[in-house]
Coordinates of C-alpha atoms in Angstrom, one line a residue:
Chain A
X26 CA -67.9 -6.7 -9.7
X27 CA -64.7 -5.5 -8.9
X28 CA -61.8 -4.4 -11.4
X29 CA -58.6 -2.5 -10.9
X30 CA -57.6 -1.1 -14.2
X31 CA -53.7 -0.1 -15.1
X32 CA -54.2 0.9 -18.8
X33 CA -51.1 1.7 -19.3
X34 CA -48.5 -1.1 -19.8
X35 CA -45.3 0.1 -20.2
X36 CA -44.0 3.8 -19.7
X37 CA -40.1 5.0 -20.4
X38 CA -38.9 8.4 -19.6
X39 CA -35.3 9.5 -19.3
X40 CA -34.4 10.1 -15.7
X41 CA -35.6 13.3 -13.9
X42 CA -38.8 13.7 -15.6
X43 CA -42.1 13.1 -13.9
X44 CA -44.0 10.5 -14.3
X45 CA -47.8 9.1 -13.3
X46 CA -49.2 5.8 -13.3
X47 CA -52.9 5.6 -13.8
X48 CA -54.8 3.5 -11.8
X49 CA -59.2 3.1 -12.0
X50 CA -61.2 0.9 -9.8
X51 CA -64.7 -0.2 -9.7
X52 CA -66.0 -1.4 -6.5
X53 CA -69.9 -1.3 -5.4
X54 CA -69.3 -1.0 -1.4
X55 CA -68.6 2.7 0.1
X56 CA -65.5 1.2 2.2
X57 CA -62.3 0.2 0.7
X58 CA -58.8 0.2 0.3
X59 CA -56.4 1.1 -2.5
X60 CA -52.8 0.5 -2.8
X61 CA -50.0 0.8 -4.3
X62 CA -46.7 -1.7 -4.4
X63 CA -43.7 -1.5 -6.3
X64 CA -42.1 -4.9 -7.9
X65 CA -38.1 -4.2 -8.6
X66 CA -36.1 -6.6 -10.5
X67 CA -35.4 -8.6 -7.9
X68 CA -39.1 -10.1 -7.9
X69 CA -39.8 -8.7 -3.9
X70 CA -43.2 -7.1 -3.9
X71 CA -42.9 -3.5 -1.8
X72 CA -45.8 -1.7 -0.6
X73 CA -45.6 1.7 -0.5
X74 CA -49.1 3.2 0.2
X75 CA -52.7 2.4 1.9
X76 CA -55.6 4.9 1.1
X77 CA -59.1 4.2 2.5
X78 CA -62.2 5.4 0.6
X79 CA -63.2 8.2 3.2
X80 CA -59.4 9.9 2.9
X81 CA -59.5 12.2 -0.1
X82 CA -56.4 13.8 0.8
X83 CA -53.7 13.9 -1.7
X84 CA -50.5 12.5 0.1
X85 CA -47.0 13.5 -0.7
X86 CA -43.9 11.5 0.2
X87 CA -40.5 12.8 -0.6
X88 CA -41.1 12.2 -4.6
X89 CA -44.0 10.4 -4.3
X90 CA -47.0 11.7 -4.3
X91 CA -50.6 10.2 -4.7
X92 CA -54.0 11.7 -6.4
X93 CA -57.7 9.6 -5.4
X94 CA -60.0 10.8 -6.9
X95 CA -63.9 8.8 -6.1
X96 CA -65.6 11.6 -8.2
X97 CA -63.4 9.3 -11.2
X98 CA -62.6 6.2 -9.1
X99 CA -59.0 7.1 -9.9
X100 CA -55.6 6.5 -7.6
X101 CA -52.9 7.9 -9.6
X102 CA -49.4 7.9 -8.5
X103 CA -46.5 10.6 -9.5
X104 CA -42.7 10.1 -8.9
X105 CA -41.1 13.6 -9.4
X106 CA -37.7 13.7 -10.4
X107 CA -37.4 10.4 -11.5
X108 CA -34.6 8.3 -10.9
X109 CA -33.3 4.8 -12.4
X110 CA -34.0 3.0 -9.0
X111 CA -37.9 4.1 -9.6
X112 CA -37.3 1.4 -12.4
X113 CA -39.9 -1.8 -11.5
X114 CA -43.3 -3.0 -12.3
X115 CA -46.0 -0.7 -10.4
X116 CA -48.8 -2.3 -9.0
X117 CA -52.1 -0.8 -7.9
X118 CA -54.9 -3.2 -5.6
X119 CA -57.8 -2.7 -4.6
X120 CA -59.6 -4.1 -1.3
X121 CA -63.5 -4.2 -0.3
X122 CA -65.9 -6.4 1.7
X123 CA -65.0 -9.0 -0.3
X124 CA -61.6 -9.5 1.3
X125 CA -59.1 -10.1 -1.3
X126 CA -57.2 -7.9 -3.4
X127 CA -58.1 -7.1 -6.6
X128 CA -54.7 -6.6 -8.5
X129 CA -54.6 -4.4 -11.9
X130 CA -52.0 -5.9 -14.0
X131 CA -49.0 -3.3 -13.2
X132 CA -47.5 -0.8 -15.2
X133 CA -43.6 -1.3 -16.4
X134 CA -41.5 2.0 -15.4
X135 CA -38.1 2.0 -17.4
X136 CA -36.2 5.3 -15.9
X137 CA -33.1 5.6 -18.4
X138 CA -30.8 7.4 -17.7
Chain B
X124 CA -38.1 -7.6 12.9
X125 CA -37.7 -9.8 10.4
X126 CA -39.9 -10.2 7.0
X127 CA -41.7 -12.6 5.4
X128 CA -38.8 -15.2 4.6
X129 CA -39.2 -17.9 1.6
X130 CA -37.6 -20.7 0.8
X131 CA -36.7 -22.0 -1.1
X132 CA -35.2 -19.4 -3.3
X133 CA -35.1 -21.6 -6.5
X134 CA -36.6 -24.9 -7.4
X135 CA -36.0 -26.9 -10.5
X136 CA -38.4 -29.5 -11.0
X137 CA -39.4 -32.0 -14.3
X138 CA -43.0 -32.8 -15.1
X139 CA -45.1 -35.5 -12.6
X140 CA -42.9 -34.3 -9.9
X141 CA -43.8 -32.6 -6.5
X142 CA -43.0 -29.2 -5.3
X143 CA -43.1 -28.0 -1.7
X144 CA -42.9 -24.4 -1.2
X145 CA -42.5 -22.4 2.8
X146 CA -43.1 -19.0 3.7
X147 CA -42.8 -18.1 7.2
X148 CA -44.6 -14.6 7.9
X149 CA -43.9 -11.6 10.1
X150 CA -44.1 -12.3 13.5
X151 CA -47.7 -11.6 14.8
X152 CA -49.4 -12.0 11.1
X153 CA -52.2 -14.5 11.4
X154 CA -52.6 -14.5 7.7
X155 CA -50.5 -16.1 4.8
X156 CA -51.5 -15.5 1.2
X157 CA -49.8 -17.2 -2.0
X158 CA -49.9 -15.9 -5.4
X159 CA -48.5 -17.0 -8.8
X160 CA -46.9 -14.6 -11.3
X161 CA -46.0 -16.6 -14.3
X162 CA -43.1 -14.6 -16.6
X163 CA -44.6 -10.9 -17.5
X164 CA -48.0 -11.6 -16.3
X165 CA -49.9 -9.9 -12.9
X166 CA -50.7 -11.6 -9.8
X167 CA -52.7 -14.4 -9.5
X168 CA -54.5 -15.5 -6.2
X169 CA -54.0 -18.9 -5.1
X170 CA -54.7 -19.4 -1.4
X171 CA -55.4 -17.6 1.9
X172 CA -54.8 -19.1 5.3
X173 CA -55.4 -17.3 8.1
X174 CA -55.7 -18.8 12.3
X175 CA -55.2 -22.5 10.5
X176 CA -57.8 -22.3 8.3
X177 CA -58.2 -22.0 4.5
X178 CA -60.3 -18.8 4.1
X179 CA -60.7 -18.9 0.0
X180 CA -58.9 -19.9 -2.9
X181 CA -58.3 -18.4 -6.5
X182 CA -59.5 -20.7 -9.9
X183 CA -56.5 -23.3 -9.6
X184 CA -57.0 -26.8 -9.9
X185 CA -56.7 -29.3 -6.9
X186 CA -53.0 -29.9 -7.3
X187 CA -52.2 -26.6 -5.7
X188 CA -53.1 -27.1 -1.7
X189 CA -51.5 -26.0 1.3
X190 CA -51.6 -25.6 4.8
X191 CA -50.8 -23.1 7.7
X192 CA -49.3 -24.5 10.9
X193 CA -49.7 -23.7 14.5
X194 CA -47.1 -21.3 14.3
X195 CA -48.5 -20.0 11.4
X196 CA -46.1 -20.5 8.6
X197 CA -47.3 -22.2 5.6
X198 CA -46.7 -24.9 3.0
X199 CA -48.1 -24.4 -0.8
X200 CA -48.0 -28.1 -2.7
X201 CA -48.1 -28.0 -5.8
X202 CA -48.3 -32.4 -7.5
X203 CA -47.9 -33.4 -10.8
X204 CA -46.1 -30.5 -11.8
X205 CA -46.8 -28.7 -15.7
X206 CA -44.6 -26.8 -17.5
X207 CA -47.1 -24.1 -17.2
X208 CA -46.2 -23.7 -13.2
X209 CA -43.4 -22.6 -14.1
X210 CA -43.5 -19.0 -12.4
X211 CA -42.5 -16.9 -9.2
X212 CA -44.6 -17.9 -6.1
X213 CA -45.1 -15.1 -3.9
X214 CA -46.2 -15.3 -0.2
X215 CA -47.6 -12.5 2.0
X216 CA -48.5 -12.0 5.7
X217 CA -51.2 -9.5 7.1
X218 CA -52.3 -9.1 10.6
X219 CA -55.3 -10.6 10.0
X220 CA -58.5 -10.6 8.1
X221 CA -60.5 -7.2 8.9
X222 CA -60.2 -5.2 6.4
X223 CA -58.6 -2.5 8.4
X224 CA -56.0 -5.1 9.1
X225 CA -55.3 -5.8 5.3
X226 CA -51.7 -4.6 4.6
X227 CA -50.2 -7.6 2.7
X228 CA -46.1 -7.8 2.9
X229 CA -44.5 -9.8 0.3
X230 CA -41.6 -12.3 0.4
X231 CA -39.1 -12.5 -2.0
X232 CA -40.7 -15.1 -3.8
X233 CA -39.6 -18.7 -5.3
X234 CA -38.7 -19.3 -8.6
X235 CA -40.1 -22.4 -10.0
X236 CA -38.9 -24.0 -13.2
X237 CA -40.8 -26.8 -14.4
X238 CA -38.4 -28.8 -16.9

């Protein structure tokens, strides 16, 4: 079955640290998506990245940057430098053959400043 | 180009009643999906529409139902309203089904308070 795992509920650092979200699947099929939204205050769902299962590339955008990992059916996501606007709920999905995203329960950012 | 627009923004209902909720989605999205995120909890899958059609539902009872029009915007019904249904309704659009096609982009959601 599938399963999108976000162990960690809430995380707080003080603005300008680095931070990473940890996100593990489980999917049976050898073609999927992953991805990653971002859920500010406001209640607006945001996506922010696509990976499919044959792209192992790390990808790096402006502070973000991504890890997947299939060897540990990991998608992690850093924001360098933090900031206070990184401040949201952090969600990481999952897609397969079975057409609907499979949500992990999100992570809670607090950036303080 | 516009987004996926909600409305509306609010809705204050009390037990029994009915509640109508419309998402229209980004222009050339065949798909609509609706989710439910009660206060501090994840995503929950309602319904998917996509070309008219209801593709699948999530493990709601029969008073949440829907519909997606010709020009592809939808309705999400929700009758005899519980205080439990109190939550954020989300709507998203894709371009379709395939799973290369699968990006989902989110609306702004409406609040609904169940007094």
């Amino acid at each position: 079955a599938q399963k999108v795992t976000q162990a960690q509920t809430e995380i707080s650092v003080v603005e300008k640290e680095d931070v990473t979200l940890d996100c593990v699947y489980e999917t049976r099929d050898t073609t999927y998506y992953l991805f990653w939204y971002k859920q500010p205050p406001s209640g607006e769902l945001v996506f922010l990245i696509r990976r499919n299962s044959f792209d192992e590339q790390n990808e790096i955008s402006g502070r973000y940057s991504w890890n997947f990992q299939k060897s540990t059916s990991s998608f992690n996501f850093t924001i360098t430098a933090s900031q206070v606007v990184d401040s949201a709920v952090y969600f990481c999905a999952l897609k397969d053959s079975n057409y609907q995203l499979i949500w992990g329960a999100g992570t809670k950012l607090i950036i303080k400043p | 180009e516009a987004g996926v627009t909600q409305s509306p923004t609010h809705l204050i209902k009390t037990r029994g009643q009915q509640a109508t909720l419309r998402c229209s989605p980004i222009s050339g999205h065949t798909s609509v999906y609706w989710y439910q995120q009660a206060l501090g909890l994840g995503l929950q899958f309602l319904l998917w529409y996509d070309e008219g059609e209801e593709r699948n539902r999530g493990n709601f009872p029969p008073r949440f139902s829907g519909r997606q029009f010709p020009n592809y915007s939808s309705e999400l019904n929700v009758n005899a309203l519980e205080l439990e249904d109190s939550a954020l309704y989300l709507c998203a659009s894709s371009l379709g089904d395939s799973l290369a096609k699968n990006i989902q982009y989110f609306g702004a959601g409406t609040r609904l308070s169940v007094l």
